[in-house]
CSV table of C-alpha atoms in Angstrom, one decimal:
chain,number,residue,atom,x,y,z
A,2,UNK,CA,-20.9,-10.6,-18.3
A,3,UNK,CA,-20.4,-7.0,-18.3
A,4,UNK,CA,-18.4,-4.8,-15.6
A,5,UNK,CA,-17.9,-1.1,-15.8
A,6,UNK,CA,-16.2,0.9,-13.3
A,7,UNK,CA,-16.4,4.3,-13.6
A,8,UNK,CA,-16.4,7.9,-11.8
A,9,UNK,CA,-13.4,8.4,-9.8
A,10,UNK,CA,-13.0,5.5,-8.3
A,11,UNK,CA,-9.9,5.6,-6.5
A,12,UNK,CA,-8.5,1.7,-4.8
A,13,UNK,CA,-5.6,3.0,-2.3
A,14,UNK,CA,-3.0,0.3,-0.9
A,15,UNK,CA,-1.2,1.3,3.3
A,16,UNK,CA,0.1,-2.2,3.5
A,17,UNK,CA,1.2,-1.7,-0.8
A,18,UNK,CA,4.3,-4.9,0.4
A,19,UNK,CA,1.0,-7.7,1.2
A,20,UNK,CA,-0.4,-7.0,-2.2
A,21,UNK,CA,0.5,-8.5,-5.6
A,22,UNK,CA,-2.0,-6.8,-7.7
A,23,UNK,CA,-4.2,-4.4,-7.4
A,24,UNK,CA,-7.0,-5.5,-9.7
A,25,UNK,CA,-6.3,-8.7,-12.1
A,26,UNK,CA,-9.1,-9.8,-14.9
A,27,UNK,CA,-8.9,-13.2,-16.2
A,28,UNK,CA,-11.0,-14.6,-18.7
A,29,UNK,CA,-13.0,-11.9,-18.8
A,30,UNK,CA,-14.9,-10.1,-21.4
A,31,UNK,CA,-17.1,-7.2,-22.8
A,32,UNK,CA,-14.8,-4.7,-19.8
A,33,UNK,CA,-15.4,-1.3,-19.7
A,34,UNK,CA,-13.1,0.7,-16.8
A,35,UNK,CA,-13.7,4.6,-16.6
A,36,UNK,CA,-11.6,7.2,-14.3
A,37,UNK,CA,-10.4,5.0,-12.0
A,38,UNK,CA,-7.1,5.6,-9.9
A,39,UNK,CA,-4.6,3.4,-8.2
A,40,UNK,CA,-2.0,3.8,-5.7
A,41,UNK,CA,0.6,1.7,-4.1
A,42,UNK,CA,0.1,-1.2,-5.4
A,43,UNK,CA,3.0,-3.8,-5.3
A,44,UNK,CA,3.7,-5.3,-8.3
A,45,UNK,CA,1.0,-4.8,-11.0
A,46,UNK,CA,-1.2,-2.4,-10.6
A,47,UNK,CA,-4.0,-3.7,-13.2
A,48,UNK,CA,-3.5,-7.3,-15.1
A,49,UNK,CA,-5.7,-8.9,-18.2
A,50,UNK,CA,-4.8,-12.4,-18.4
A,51,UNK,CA,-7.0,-14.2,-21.5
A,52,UNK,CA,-9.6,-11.2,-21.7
A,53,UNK,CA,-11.4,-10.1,-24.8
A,54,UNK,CA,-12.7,-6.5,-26.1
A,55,UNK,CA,-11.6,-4.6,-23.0
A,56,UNK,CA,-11.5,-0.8,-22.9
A,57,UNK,CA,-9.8,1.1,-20.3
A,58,UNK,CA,-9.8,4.8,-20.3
A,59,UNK,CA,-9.0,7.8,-18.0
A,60,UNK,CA,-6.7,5.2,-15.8
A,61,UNK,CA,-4.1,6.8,-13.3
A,62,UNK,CA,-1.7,4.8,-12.1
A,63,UNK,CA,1.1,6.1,-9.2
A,64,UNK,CA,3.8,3.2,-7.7
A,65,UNK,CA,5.8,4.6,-4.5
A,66,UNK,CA,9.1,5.6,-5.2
A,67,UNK,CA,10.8,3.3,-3.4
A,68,UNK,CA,8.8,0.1,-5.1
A,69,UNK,CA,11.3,-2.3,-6.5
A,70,UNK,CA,8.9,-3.4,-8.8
A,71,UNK,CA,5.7,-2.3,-10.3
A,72,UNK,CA,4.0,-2.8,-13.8
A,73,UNK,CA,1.3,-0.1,-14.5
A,74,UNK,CA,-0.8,-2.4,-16.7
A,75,UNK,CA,-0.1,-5.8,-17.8
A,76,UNK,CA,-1.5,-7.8,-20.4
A,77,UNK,CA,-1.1,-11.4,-21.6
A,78,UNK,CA,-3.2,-13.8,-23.2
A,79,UNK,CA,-5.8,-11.3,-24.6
A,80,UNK,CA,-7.1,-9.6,-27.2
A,81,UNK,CA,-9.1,-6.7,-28.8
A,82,UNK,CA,-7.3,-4.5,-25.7
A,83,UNK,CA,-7.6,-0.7,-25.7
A,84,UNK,CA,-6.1,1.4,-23.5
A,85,UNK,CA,-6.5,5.6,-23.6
A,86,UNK,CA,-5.9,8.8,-22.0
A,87,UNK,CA,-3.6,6.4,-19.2
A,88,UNK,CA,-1.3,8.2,-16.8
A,89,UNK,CA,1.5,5.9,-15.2
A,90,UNK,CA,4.0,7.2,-12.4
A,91,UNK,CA,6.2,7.2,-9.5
């Protein structure tokens, strides 16, 4: 299976509190994620559990300030991971 998100995709949280995770991938393969921007998430913002030959590039990542919490990417279980031209803050 292939998945590519690309061109400025932005994925923006109000209720950031309700939401774990922004995006999570598991078991996945053969990713391809392109400009894409996430806010407010509450926790992790982006999460590869067990994944394979993943490339993520042009990712912007902004936590509110007053998150206890937050992860910009997190990976476990996976392999063949790249991850480029990534822009984490608060």
């Amino acid at each position: 299976t292939h998945v590519l998100l690309q061109e400025q995709v932005k994925l923006l949280w109000f209720n950031w509190w309700a939401n774990m995770q922004a995006i999570t991938f598991h078991r996945s393969k053969k990713l391809y994620i392109k400009n894409l921007e996430l806010l407010n998430s509450q926790q992790m913002h982006m999460a590869f559990t067990e994944c394979y030959n993943v490339k993520v590039t042009g990712l912007k990542v902004t936590a509110p300030p007053e998150s206890p919490n937050t992860d910009g990417i997190h990976i476990s279980a996976s392999s063949q991971i790249s991850v480029k031209n990534v822009a984490i803050m608060t």
